[in-house]
Coordinates of C-alpha atoms and ligand atoms in Angstrom, one line a residue:
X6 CA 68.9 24.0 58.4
X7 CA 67.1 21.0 56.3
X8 CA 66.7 22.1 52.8
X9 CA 63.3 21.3 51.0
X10 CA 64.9 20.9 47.3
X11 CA 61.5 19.7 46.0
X12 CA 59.6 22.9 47.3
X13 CA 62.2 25.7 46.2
X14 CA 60.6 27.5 43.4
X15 CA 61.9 29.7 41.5
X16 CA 61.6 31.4 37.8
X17 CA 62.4 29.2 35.4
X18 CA 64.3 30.0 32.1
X19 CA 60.3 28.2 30.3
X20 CA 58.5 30.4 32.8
X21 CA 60.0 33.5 31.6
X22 CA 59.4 32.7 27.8
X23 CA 55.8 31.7 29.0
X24 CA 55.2 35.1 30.6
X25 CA 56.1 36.5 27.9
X26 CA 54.3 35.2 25.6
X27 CA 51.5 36.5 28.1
X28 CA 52.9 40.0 28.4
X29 CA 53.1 40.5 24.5
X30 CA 49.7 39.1 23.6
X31 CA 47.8 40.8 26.4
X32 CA 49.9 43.8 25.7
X33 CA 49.1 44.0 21.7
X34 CA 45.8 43.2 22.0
X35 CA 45.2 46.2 24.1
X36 CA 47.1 48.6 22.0
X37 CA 45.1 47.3 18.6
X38 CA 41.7 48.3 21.1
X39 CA 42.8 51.8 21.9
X40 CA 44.2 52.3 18.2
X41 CA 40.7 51.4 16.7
X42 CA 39.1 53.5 19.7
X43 CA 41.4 56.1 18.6
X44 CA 40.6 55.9 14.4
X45 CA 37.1 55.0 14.9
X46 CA 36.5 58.0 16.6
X47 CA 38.7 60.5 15.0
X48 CA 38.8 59.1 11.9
X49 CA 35.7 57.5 11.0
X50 CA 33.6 59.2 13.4
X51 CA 31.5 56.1 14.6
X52 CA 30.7 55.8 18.1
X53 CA 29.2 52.9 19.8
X54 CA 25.5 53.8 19.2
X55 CA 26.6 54.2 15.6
X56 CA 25.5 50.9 13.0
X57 CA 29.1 50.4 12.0
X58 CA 30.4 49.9 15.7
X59 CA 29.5 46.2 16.1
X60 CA 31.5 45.4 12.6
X61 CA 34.0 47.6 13.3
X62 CA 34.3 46.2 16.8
X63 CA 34.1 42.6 15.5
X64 CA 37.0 43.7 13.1
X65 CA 39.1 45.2 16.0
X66 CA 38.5 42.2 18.1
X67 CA 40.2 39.5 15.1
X68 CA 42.4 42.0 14.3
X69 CA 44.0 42.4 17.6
X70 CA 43.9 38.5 18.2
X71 CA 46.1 37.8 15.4
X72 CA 48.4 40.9 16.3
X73 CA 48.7 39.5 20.0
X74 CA 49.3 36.1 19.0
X75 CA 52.0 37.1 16.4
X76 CA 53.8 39.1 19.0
X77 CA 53.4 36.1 21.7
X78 CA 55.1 34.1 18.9
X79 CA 57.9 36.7 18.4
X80 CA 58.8 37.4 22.5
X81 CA 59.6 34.5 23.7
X82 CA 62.9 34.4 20.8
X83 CA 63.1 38.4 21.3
X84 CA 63.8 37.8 25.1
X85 CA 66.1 34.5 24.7
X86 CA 68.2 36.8 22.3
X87 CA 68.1 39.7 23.7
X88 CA 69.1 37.7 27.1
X89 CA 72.0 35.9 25.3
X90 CA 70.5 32.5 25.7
X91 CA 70.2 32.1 22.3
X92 CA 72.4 33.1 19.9
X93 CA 71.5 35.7 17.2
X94 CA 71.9 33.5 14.2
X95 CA 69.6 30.4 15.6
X96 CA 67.2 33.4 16.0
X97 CA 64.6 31.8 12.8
X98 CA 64.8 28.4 13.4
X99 CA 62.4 25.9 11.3
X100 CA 59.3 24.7 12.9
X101 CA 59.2 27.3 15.6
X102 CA 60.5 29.0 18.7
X103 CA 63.4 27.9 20.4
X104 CA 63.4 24.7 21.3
X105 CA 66.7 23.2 23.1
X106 CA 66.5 24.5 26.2
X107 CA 63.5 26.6 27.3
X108 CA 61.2 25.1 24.7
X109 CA 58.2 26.4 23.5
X110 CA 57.1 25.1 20.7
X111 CA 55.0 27.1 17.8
X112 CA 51.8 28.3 18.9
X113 CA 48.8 26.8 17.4
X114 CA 47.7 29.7 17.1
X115 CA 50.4 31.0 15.3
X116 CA 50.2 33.5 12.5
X117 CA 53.3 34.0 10.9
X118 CA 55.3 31.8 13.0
X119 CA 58.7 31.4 11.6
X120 CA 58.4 30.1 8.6
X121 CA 56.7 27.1 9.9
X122 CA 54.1 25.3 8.2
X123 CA 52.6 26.5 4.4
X124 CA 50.7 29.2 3.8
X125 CA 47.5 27.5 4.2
X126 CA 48.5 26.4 7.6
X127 CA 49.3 30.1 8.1
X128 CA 45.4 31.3 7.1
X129 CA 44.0 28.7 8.9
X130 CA 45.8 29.5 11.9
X131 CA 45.1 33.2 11.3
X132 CA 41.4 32.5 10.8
X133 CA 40.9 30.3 14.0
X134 CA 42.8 32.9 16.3
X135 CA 40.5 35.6 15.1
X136 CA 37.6 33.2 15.7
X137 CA 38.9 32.5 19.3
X138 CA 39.4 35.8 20.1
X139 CA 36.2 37.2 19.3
X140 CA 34.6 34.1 21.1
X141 CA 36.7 34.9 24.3
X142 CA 35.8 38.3 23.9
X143 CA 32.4 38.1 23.9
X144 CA 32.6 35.6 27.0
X145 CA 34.5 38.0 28.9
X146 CA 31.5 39.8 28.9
X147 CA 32.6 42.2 25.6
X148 CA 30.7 43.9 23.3
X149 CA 31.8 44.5 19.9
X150 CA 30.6 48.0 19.4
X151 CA 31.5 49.2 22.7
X152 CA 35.4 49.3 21.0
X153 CA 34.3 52.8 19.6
X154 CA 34.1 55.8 21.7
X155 CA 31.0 57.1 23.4
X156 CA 28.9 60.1 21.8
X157 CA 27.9 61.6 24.6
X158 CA 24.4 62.0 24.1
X159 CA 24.0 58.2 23.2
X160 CA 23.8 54.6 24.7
X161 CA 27.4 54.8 25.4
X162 CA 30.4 51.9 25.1
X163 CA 29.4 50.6 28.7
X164 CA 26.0 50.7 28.4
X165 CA 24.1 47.9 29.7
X166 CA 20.8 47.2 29.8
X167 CA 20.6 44.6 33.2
X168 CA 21.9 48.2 34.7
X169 CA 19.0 50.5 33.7
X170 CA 15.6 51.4 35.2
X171 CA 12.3 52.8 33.7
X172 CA 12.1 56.0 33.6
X173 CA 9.6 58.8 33.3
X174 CA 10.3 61.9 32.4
X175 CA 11.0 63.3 35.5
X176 CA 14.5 62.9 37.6
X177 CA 15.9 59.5 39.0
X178 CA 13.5 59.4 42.5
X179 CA 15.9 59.2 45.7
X180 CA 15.6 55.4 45.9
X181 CA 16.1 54.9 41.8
X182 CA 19.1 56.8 42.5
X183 CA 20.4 54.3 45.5
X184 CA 19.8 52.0 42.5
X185 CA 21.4 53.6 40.0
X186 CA 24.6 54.0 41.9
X187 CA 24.9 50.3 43.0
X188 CA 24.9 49.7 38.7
X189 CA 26.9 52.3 38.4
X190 CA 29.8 50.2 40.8
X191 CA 28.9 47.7 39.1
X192 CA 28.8 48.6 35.2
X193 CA 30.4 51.9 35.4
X194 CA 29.7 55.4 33.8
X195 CA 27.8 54.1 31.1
X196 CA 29.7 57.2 28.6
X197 CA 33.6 56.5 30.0
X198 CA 33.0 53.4 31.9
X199 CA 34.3 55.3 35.3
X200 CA 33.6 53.3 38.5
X201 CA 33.1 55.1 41.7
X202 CA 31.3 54.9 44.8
X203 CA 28.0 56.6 44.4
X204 CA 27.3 60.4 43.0
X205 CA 25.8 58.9 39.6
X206 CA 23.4 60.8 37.6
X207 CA 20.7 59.1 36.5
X208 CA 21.0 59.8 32.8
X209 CA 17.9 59.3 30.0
X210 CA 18.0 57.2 27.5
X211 CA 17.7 57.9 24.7
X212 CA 17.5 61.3 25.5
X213 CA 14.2 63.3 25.3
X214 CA 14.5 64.8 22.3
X215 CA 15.7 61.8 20.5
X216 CA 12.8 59.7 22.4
X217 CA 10.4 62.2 21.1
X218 CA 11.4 62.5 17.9
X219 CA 11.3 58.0 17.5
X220 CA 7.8 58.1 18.8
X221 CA 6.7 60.7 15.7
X222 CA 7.9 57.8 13.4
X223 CA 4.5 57.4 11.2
X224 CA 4.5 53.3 12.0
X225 CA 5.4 54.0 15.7
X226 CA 2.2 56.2 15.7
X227 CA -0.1 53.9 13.3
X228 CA 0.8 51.2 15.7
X229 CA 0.5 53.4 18.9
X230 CA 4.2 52.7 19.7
X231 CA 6.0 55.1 22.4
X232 CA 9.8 55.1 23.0
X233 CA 10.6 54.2 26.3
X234 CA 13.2 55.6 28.2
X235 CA 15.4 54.0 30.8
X236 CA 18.0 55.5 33.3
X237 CA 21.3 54.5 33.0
X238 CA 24.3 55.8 35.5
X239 CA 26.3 58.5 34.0
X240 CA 29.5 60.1 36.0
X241 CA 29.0 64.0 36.7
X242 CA 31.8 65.1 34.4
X243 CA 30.1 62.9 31.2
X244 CA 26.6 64.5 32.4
X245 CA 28.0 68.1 32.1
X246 CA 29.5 67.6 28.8
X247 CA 26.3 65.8 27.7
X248 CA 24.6 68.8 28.6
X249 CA 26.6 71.2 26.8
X250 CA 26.5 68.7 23.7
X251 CA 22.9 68.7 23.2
X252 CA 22.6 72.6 24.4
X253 CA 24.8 73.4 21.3
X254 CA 23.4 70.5 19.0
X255 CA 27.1 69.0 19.0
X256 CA 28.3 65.4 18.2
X257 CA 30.9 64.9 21.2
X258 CA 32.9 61.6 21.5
X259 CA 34.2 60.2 24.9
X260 CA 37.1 58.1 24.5
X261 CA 37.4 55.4 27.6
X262 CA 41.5 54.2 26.9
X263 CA 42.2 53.8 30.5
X264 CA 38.6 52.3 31.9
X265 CA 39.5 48.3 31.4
X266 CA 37.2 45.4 31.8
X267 CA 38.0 41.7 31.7
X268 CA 37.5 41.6 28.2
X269 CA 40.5 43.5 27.6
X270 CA 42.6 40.9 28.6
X271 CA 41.3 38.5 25.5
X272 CA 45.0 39.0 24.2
X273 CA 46.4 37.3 27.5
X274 CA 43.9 34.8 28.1
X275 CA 44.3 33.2 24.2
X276 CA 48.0 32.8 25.3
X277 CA 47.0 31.2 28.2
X278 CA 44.6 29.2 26.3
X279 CA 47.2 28.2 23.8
X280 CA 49.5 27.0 26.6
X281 CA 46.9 25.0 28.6
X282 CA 48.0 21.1 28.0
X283 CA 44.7 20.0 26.7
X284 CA 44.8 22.4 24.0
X285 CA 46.1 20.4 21.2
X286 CA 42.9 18.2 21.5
X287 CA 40.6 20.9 20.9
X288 CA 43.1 22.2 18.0
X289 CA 43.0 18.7 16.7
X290 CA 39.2 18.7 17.0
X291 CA 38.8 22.2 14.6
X292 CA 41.4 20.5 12.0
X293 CA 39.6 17.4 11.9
X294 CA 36.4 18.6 11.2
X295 CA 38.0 21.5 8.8
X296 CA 39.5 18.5 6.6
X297 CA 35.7 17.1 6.7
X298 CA 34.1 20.6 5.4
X299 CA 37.0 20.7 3.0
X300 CA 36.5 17.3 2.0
X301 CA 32.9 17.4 1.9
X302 CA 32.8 20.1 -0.3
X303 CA 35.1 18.5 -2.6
X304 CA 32.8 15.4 -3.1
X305 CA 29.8 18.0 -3.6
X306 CA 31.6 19.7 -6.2
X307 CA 32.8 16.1 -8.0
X308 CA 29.1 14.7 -8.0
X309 CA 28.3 18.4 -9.9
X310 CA 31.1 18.2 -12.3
X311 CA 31.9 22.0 -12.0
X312 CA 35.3 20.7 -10.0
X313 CA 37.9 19.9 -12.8
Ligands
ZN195 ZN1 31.6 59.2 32.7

């Protein structure tokens, strides 16, 4: 049998460090998410129609970028030890991970990286991974306040407006309803962010009484102003517990851990970012014109004499 040395693939001892890398970014990013799902809700009792749920979200976001890309720097040493290809002691070595044989270098995004580089180095880094990560997230197609947990009777964290339709105050019409489940596959339960094949409901928003009570506003009358409602798809089991909420007059939070989106995967994708061979251009590019602000700002400060 010929043998085809050139086309044998097979793990390599870089790949593995690589993947994990991957596997602990992605991986932290997604716990920081469900933690500040988790405090947000139970803690600070904001939900994603609250006003704090966009910062909050935006802090979650940089948060959890510079958590992932700390852990992406630790794994790929963890492993190598762990795996006895590396001995214990050569564990914090200067200037980065590993090098020798399955070398990695520091990430640029590195946080804490071993020791490497002074602690201005360290912010900046810190700083431009938060910056990344809330950029990627919001290109994933993320919204910062849908980190929180639903309230029930709200706009909840998968709420969309490309998947809603007027709506009166009657029920979804059989053919809004067709409608309403095709956003539904597409956007999810708009409370949980489930995903299933039809059987919707085709939920207010915001609900009557909220919808009335906007439209009393004194400006909203003086300018002749009525709140609109829209249909959004809500699952059954979110549409009975909305029900019971607003029945009782009850604050009730949904929490969506397990309903994932692209945009979860931020953590990942800025590992795979920071691995991508044209990345030290673009990290060149955000020093360069960093030293320009910096120096900029200098000269200002010189020409005003408050600079001594
Ligand atoms: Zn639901």
């Amino acid at each position: 049998m010929t043998k085809y040395p050139d086309r044998e693939w097979r793990f390599s001892q870089e790949d593995w460090l690589k993947a994990s890398r991957l596997t602990a970014g992605g991986v932290t990013f997604l716990l920081t998410l469900s933690a500040s799902q988790f405090l947000q809700g139970r803690l600070l009792g904001i939900s994603a129609a609250s006003r704090a749920a966009t910062l909050a979200g935006m802090l979650s976001v940089s948060t959890g970028s510079m958590l992932a890309s700390w852990a992406a720097d630790e794994a790929p040493a963890t492993l190598s030890v762990a795996l006895g290809w590396v001995p214990e002691k050569d564990r914090r070595r200067k200037g980065g991970v590993i090098d020798k044989r399955g070398t990695i270098s520091s990430s640029t995004f590195s946080l804490l990286g071993y020791d490497a580089g002074k602690k201005k180095e360290r912010l900046l880094g810190a700083a431009r991974t938060a910056l990344v990560g809330m950029l990627l997230f919001k290109g994933l197609g993320g919204r910062f306040s849908g980190v929180a947990p639903s309230n029930v009777a709200q706009p909840g964290a998968f709420f969309n407006v490309r998947g809603t339709l007027p709506a009166g105050l009657e029920y979804a019409s059989p053919k809004q309803k067709r409608r309403l489940d095709m956003f539904g596959w597409v956007y999810g339960c708009h409370t949980c962010g489930r995903r299933q094949m039809g059987d919707y409901v085709g939920d207010h928003m915001p609900p009557r009484k909220v919808a009335v009570e906007m439209s009393r506003r004194w400006w909203r009358r003086l300018l002749g102003i009525r709140v609109k409602q829209r249909f959004t798809p809500q699952c059954r089991p979110c549409s009975s517990i909305q029900s019971a909420a607003v029945r009782s007059d009850r604050r009730i939070l949904v929490y969506h851990y397990l309903s994932l989106r692209r945009y979860h995967a931020t953590g990942a994708v800025l590992e795979v970012v920071s691995l991508l061979p044209g990345h030290g251009m673009l990290d060149g590019l955000i020093h360069q014109n960093v030293g320009r602000v910096s120096t900029w700002w200098r000269r200002k400060g010189r020409a005003e004499g408050d600079w001594q």
